[in-house]
CSV table of C-alpha atoms in Angstrom, one decimal:
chain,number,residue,atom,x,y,z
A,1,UNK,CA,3.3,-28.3,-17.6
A,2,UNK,CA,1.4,-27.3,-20.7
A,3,UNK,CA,-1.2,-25.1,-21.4
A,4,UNK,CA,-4.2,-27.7,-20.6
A,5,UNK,CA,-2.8,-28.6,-17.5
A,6,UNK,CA,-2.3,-25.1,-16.4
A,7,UNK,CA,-5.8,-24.3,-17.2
A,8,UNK,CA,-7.4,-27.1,-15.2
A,9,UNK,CA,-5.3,-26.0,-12.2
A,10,UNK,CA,-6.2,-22.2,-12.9
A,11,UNK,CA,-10.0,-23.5,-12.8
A,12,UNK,CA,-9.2,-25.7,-9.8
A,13,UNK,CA,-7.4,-22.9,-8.1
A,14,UNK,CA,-10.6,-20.7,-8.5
A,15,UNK,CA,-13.0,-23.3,-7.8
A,16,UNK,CA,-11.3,-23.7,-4.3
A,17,UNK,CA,-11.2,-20.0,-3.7
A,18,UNK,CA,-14.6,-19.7,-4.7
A,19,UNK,CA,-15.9,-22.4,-2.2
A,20,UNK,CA,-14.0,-20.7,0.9
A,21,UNK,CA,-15.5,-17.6,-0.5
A,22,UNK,CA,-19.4,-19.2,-0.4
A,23,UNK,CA,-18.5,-20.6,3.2
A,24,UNK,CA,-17.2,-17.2,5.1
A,25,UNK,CA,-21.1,-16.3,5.4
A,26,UNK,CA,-22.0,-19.1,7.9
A,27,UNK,CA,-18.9,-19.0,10.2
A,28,UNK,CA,-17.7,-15.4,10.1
A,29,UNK,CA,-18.8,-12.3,12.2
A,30,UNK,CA,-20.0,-9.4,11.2
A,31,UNK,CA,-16.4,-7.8,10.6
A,32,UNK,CA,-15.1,-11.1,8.4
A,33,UNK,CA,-18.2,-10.7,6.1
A,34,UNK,CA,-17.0,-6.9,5.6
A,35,UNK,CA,-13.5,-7.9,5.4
A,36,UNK,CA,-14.5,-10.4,3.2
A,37,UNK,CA,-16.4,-8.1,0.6
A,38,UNK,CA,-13.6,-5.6,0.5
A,39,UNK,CA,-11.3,-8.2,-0.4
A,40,UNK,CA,-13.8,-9.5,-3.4
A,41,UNK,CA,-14.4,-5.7,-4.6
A,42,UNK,CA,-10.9,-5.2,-5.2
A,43,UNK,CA,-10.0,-8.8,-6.7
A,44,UNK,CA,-13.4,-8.0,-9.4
A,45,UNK,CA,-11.5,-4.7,-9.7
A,46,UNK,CA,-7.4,-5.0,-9.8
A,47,UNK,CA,-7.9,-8.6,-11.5
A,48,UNK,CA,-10.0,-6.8,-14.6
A,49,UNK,CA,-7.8,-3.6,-14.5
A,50,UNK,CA,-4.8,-6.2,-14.9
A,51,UNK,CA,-6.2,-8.3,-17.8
A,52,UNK,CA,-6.8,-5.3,-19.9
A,53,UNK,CA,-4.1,-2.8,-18.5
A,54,UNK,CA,-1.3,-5.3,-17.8
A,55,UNK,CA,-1.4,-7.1,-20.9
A,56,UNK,CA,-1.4,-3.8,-23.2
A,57,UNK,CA,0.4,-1.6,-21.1
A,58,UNK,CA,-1.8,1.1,-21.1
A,59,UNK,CA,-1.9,2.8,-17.2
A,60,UNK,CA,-5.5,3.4,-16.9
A,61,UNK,CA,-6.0,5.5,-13.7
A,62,UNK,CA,-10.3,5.8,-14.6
A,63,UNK,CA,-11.7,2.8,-12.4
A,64,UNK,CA,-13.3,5.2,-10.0
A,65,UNK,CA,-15.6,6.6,-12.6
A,66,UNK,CA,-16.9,3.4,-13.6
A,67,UNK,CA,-17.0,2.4,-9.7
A,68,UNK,CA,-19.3,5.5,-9.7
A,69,UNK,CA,-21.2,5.2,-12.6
A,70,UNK,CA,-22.5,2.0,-11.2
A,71,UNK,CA,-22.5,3.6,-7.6
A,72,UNK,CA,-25.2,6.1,-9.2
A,73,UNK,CA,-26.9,3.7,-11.2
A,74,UNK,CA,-27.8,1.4,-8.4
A,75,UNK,CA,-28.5,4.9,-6.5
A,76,UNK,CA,-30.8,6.3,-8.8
A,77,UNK,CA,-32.3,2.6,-9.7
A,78,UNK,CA,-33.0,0.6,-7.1
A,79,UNK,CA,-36.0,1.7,-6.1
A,80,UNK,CA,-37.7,0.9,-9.6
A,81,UNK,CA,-35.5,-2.0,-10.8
A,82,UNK,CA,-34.5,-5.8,-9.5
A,83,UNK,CA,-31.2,-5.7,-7.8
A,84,UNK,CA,-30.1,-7.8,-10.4
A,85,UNK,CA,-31.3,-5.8,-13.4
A,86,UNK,CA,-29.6,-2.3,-11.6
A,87,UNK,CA,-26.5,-4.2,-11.5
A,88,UNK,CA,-26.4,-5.3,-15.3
A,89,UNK,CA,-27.4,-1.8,-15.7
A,90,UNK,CA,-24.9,-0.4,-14.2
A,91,UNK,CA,-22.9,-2.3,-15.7
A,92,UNK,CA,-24.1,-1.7,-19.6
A,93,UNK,CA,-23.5,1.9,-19.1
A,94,UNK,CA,-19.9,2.2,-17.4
A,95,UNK,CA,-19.1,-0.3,-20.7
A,96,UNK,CA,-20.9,2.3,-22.7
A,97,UNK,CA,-18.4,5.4,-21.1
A,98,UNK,CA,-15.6,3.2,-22.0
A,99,UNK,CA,-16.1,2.8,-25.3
A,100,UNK,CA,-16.9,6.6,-26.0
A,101,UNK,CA,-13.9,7.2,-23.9
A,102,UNK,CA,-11.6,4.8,-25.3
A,103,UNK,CA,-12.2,5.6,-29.0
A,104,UNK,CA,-11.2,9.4,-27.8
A,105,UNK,CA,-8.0,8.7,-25.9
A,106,UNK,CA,-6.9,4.9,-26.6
A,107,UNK,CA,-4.5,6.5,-29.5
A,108,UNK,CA,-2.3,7.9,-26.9
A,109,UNK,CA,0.1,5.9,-24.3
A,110,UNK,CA,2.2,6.3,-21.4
A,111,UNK,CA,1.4,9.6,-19.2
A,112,UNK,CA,-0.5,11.1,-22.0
A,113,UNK,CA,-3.4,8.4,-21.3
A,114,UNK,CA,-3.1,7.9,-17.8
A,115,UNK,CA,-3.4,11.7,-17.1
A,116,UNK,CA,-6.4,12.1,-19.5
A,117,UNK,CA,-8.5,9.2,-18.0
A,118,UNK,CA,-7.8,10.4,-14.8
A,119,UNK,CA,-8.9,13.8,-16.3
A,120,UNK,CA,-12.3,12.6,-17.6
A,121,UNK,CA,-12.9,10.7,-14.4
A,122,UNK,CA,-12.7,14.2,-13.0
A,123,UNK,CA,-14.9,15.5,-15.4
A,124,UNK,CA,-18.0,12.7,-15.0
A,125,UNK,CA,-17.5,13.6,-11.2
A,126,UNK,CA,-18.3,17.3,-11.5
A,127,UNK,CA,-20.9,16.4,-14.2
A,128,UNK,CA,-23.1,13.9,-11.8
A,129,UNK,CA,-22.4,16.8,-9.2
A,130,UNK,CA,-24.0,19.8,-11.7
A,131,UNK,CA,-26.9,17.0,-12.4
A,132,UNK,CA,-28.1,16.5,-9.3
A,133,UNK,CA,-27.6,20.4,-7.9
A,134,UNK,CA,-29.2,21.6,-11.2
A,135,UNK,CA,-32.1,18.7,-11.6
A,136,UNK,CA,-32.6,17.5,-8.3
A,137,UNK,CA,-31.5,20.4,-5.9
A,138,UNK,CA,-29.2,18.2,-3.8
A,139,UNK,CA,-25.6,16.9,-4.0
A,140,UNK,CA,-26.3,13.0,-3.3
A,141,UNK,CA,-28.8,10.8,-2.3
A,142,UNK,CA,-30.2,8.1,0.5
A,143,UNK,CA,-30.7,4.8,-0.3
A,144,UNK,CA,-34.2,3.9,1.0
A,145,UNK,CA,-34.1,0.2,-1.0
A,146,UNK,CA,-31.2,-2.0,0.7
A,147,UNK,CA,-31.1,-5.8,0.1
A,148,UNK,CA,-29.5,-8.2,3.0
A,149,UNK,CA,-26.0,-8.4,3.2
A,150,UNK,CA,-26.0,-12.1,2.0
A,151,UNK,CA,-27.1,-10.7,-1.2
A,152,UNK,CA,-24.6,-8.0,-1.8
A,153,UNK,CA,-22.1,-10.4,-0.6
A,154,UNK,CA,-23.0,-13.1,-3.1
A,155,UNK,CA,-23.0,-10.8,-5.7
A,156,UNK,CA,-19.6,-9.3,-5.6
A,157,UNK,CA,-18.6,-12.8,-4.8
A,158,UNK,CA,-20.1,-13.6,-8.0
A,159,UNK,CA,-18.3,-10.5,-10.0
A,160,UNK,CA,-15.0,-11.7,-8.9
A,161,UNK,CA,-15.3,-15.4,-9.9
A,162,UNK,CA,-16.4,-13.9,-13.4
A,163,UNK,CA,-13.7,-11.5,-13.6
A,164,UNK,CA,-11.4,-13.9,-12.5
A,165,UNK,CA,-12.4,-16.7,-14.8
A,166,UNK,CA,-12.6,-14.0,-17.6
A,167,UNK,CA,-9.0,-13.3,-17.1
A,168,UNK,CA,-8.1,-17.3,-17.0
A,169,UNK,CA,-10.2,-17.7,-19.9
A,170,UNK,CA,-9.5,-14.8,-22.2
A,171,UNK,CA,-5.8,-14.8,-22.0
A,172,UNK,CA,-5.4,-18.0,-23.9
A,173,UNK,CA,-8.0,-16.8,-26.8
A,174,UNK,CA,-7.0,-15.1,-29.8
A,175,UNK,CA,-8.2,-11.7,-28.0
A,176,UNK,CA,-5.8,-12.3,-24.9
A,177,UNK,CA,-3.3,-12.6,-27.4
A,178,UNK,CA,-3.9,-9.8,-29.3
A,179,UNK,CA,-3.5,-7.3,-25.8
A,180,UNK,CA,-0.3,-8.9,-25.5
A,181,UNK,CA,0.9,-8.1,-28.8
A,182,UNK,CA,-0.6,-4.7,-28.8
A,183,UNK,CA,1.7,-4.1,-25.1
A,184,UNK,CA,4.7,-6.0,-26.5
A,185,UNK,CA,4.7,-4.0,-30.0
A,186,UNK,CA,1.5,-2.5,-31.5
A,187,UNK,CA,3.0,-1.5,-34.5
A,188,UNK,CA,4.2,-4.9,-35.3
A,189,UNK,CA,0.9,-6.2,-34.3
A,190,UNK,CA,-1.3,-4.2,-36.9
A,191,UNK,CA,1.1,-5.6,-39.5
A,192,UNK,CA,0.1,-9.2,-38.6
A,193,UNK,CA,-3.3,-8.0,-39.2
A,194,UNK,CA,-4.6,-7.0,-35.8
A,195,UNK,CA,-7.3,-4.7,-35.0
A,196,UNK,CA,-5.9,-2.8,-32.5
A,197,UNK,CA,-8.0,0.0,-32.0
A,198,UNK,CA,-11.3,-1.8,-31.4
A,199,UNK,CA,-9.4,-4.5,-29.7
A,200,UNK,CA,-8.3,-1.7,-27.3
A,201,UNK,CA,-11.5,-0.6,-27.2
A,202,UNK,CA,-13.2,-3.7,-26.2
A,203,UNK,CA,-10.5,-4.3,-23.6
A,204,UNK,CA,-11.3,-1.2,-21.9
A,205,UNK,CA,-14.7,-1.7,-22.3
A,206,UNK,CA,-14.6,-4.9,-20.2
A,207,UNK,CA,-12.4,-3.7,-17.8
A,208,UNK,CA,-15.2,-0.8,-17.4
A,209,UNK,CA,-18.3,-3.7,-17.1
A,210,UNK,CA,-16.5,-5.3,-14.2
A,211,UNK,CA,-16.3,-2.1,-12.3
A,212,UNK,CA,-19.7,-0.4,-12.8
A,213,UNK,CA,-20.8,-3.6,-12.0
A,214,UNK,CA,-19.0,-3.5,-8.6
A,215,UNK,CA,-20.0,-0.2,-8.0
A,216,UNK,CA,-23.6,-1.0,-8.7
A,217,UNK,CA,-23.6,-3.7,-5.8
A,218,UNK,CA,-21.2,-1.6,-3.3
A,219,UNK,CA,-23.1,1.3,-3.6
A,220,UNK,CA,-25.6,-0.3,-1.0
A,221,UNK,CA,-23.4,0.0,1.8
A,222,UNK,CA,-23.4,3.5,2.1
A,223,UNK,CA,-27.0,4.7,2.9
A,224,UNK,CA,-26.2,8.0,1.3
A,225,UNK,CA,-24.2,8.4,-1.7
A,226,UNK,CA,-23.0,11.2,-3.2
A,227,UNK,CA,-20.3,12.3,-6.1
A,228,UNK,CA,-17.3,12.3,-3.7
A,229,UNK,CA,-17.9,8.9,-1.8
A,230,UNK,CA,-18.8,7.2,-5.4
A,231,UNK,CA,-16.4,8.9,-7.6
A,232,UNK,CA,-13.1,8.8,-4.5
A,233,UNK,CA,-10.3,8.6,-6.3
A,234,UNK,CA,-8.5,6.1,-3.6
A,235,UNK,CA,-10.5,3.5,-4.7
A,236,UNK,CA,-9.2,3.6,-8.5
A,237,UNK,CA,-5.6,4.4,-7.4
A,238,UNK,CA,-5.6,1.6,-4.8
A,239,UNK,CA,-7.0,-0.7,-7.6
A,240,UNK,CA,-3.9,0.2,-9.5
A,241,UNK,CA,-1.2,-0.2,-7.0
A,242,UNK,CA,-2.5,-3.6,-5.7
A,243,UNK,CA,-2.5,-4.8,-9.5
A,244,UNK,CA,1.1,-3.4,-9.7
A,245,UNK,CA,2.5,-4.7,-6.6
A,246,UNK,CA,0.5,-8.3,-7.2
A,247,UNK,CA,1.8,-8.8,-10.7
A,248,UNK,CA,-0.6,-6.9,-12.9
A,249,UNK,CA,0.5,-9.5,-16.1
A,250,UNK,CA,-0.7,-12.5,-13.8
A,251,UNK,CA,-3.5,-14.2,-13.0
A,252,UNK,CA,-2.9,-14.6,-9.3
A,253,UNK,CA,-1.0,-12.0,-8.4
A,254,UNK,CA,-4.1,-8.7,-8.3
A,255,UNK,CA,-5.9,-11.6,-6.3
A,256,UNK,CA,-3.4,-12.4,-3.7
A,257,UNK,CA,-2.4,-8.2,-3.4
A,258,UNK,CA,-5.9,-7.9,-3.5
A,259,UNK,CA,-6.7,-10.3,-0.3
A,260,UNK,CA,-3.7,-9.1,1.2
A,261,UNK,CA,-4.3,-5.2,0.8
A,262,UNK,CA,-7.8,-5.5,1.5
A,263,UNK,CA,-6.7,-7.1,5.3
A,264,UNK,CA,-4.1,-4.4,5.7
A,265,UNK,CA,-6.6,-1.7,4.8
A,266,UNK,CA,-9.3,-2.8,7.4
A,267,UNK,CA,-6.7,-3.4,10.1
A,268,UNK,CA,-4.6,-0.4,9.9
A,269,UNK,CA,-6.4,2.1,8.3
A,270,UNK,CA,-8.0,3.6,10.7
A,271,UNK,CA,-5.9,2.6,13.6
A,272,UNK,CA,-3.0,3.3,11.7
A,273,UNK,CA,-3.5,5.3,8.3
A,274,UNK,CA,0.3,6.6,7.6
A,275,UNK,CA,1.6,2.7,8.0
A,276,UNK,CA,-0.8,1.4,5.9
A,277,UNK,CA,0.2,3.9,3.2
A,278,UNK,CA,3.9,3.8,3.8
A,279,UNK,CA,3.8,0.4,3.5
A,280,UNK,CA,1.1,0.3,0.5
A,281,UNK,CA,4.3,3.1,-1.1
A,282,UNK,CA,7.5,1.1,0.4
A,283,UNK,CA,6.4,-2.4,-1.7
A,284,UNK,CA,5.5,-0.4,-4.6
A,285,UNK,CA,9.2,1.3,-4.9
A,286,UNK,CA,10.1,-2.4,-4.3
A,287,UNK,CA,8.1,-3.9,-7.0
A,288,UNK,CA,9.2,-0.8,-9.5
A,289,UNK,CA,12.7,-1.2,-9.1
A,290,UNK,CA,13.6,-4.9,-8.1
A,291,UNK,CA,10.0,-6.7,-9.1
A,292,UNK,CA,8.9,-5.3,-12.2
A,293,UNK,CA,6.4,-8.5,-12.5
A,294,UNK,CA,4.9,-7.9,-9.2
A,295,UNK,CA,5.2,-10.0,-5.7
A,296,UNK,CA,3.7,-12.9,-8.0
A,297,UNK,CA,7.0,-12.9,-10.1
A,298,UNK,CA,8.9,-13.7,-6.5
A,299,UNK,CA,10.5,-17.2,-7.0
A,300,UNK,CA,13.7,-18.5,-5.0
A,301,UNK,CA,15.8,-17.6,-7.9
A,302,UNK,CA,14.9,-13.9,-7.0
A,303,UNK,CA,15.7,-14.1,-3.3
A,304,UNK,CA,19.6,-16.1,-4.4
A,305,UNK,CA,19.7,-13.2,-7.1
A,306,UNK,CA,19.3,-10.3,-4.2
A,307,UNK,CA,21.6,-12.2,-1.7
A,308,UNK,CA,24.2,-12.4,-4.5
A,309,UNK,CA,23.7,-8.3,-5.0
A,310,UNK,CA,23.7,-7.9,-1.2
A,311,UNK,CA,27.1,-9.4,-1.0
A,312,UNK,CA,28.8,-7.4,-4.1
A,313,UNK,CA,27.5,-4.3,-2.7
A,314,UNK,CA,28.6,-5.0,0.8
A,315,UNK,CA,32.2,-6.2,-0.4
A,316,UNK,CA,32.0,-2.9,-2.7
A,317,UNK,CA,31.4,-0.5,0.0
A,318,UNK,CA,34.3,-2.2,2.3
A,319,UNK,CA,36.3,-1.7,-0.9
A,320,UNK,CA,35.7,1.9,-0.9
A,321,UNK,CA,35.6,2.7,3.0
A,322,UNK,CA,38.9,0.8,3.7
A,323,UNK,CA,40.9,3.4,1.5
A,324,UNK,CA,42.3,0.1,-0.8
A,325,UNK,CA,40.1,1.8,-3.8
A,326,UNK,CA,41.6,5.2,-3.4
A,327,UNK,CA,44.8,3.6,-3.4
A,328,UNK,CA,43.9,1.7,-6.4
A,329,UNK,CA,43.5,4.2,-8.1
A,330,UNK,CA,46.7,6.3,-7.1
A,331,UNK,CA,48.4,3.7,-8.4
A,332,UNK,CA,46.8,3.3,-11.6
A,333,UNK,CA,47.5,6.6,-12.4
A,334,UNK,CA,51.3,6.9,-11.2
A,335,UNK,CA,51.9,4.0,-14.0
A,336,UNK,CA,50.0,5.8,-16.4
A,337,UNK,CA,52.3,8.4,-15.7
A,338,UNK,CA,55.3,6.5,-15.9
A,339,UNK,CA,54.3,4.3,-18.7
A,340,UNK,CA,54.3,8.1,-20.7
């Protein structure tokens, strides 16, 4: 299939998605239209980590401060702003963080970056926190200005098909191309002429609109906010692992982990918390050592490719318990002996 026919099913593929999305609203309950956004605020958010992150490799663990950002932006906004100009907002300035953040710490890789994100994610937690005690005497604050549910739903709805799309789009530009280069081998990739700092940059930096913008519209379902329910750091690592376990280098992949996840988390999280996690941990040890694309890499080459290991191993171990290797080796070593 070549690339123009994989893009028309890509866009046919999200266009379907999309539709079942528009419909939940007029047959779902209550619970299925919560469900529902969940599901969409972590496809907006594993699917942008994953076009940036997955392509260039760098492990970016700083989603929940530009979930916040957004969160507070909406929180300090809304009350003077259209919904839709506090979401753009939000967004503009979580981009803006990336950028400043990017140009300090996107010259380091591996657990160099990852911790320091995760550091300065920290760091514009405690600083919203010392805001609002110093200027506004109080740690968070209550959203007085809530649109209808319909509204937020549409608009995260919206926020996914763009991030989505983005990532269909953008990975068969020039700029899609140049992440991959800069993941496969930057070095070699500012030799052919590649920017790679400001591409980094703007990757990050789009990564970062998609989430403020999420948090800008999420940040109406709390009625009070504050620095630990905007800035929780679950949200950014869950947006990591369900891009890992999904297939972070895919398109599909975040988006199925995402759906699937999202389910899991609403079911069994409160019910059962330590199953959802152990479960949430036991398919990301699977995806690290026998999936290292993700579930979306699954194909039924993989499963003959395990049955085939399943059998050596098990015909090892009988090997070794039956006393035949042990006598193997006796032998080996008597005729070593001998042959001296």
């Amino acid at each position: 299939m070549n690339s123009k026919n994989l893009l028309w099913r890509d866009l046919l593929v999200l266009f379907g998605l999309t539709g079942w999305a528009l419909a939940l609203p007029g047959y779902g309950s209550e619970f299925a239209m919560s469900m529902g956004l969940t599901c969409l605020m972590y496809v907006a958010l594993s699917t942008s980590w994953g076009f940036f992150c997955g392509a260039s490799r760098y492990l970016s663990l700083a989603t929940s401060a530009f979930f916040g950002l957004g969160a507070y932006t909406t929180a300090m906004n809304l009350d003077t702003l259209p919904w839709a100009s506090a979401i753009a907002l939000g967004s503009c300035i979580a981009a803006a963080v990336a950028v400043v953040m990017g140009l300090a710490v996107l010259h380091l890789r591996g657990t160099y970056f990852a911790v320091l994100t995760f550091g300065m994610a920290e760091l514009i937690r405690h600083a919203i926190s010392y805001y609002e005690k110093s200027v506004h005497g109080t740690v968070g604050r209550v959203l007085t200005t809530v649109p209808e549910m319909s509204t937020i739903y549409h608009t995260v709805l919206l926020l996914a098909v763009i991030s989505v799309a983005l990532s269909i789009g953008l990975r068969r530009t020039w700029f899609g191309l140049a992440l991959l280069g800069i993941g496969g081998d930057e070095q070699r990739a500012q030799t052919l002429g590649v920017n790679t700092r400001w591409i980094k940059v703007a990757g990050f930096a789009l990564t970062a609109a998609v989430a403020g913008g999420v948090g800008a519209a999420m940040a109406v379902r709390w009625t009070y906010i504050d620095p630990h329910t905007a800035f929780n750091p679950f949200i950014g690592f869950q947006t990591v692992l369900i891009a890992l376990i999904g297939g972070a280098m895919t398109i599909w992949g975040p988006l199925i982990a995402a759906i699937v996840f999202s389910i899991l988390a609403e079911t069994l999280r409160l019910q059962a918390p330590q199953i959802y996690m152990m479960t949430l941990g036991f398919l990301l040890i699977l995806s690290v050592l026998y999936l290292p694309g993700g579930l979306a890499s699954l194909r039924w080459e993989t499963f003959k490719g395990w049955r085939s290991d399943s059998r050596q191993w098990w015909k090892d171990l009988r090997y070794d318990l039956s006393g035949d290797k042990a006598r193997d080796k006796k032998r080996a070593k008597e005729r070593r002996i001998v042959g001296a």
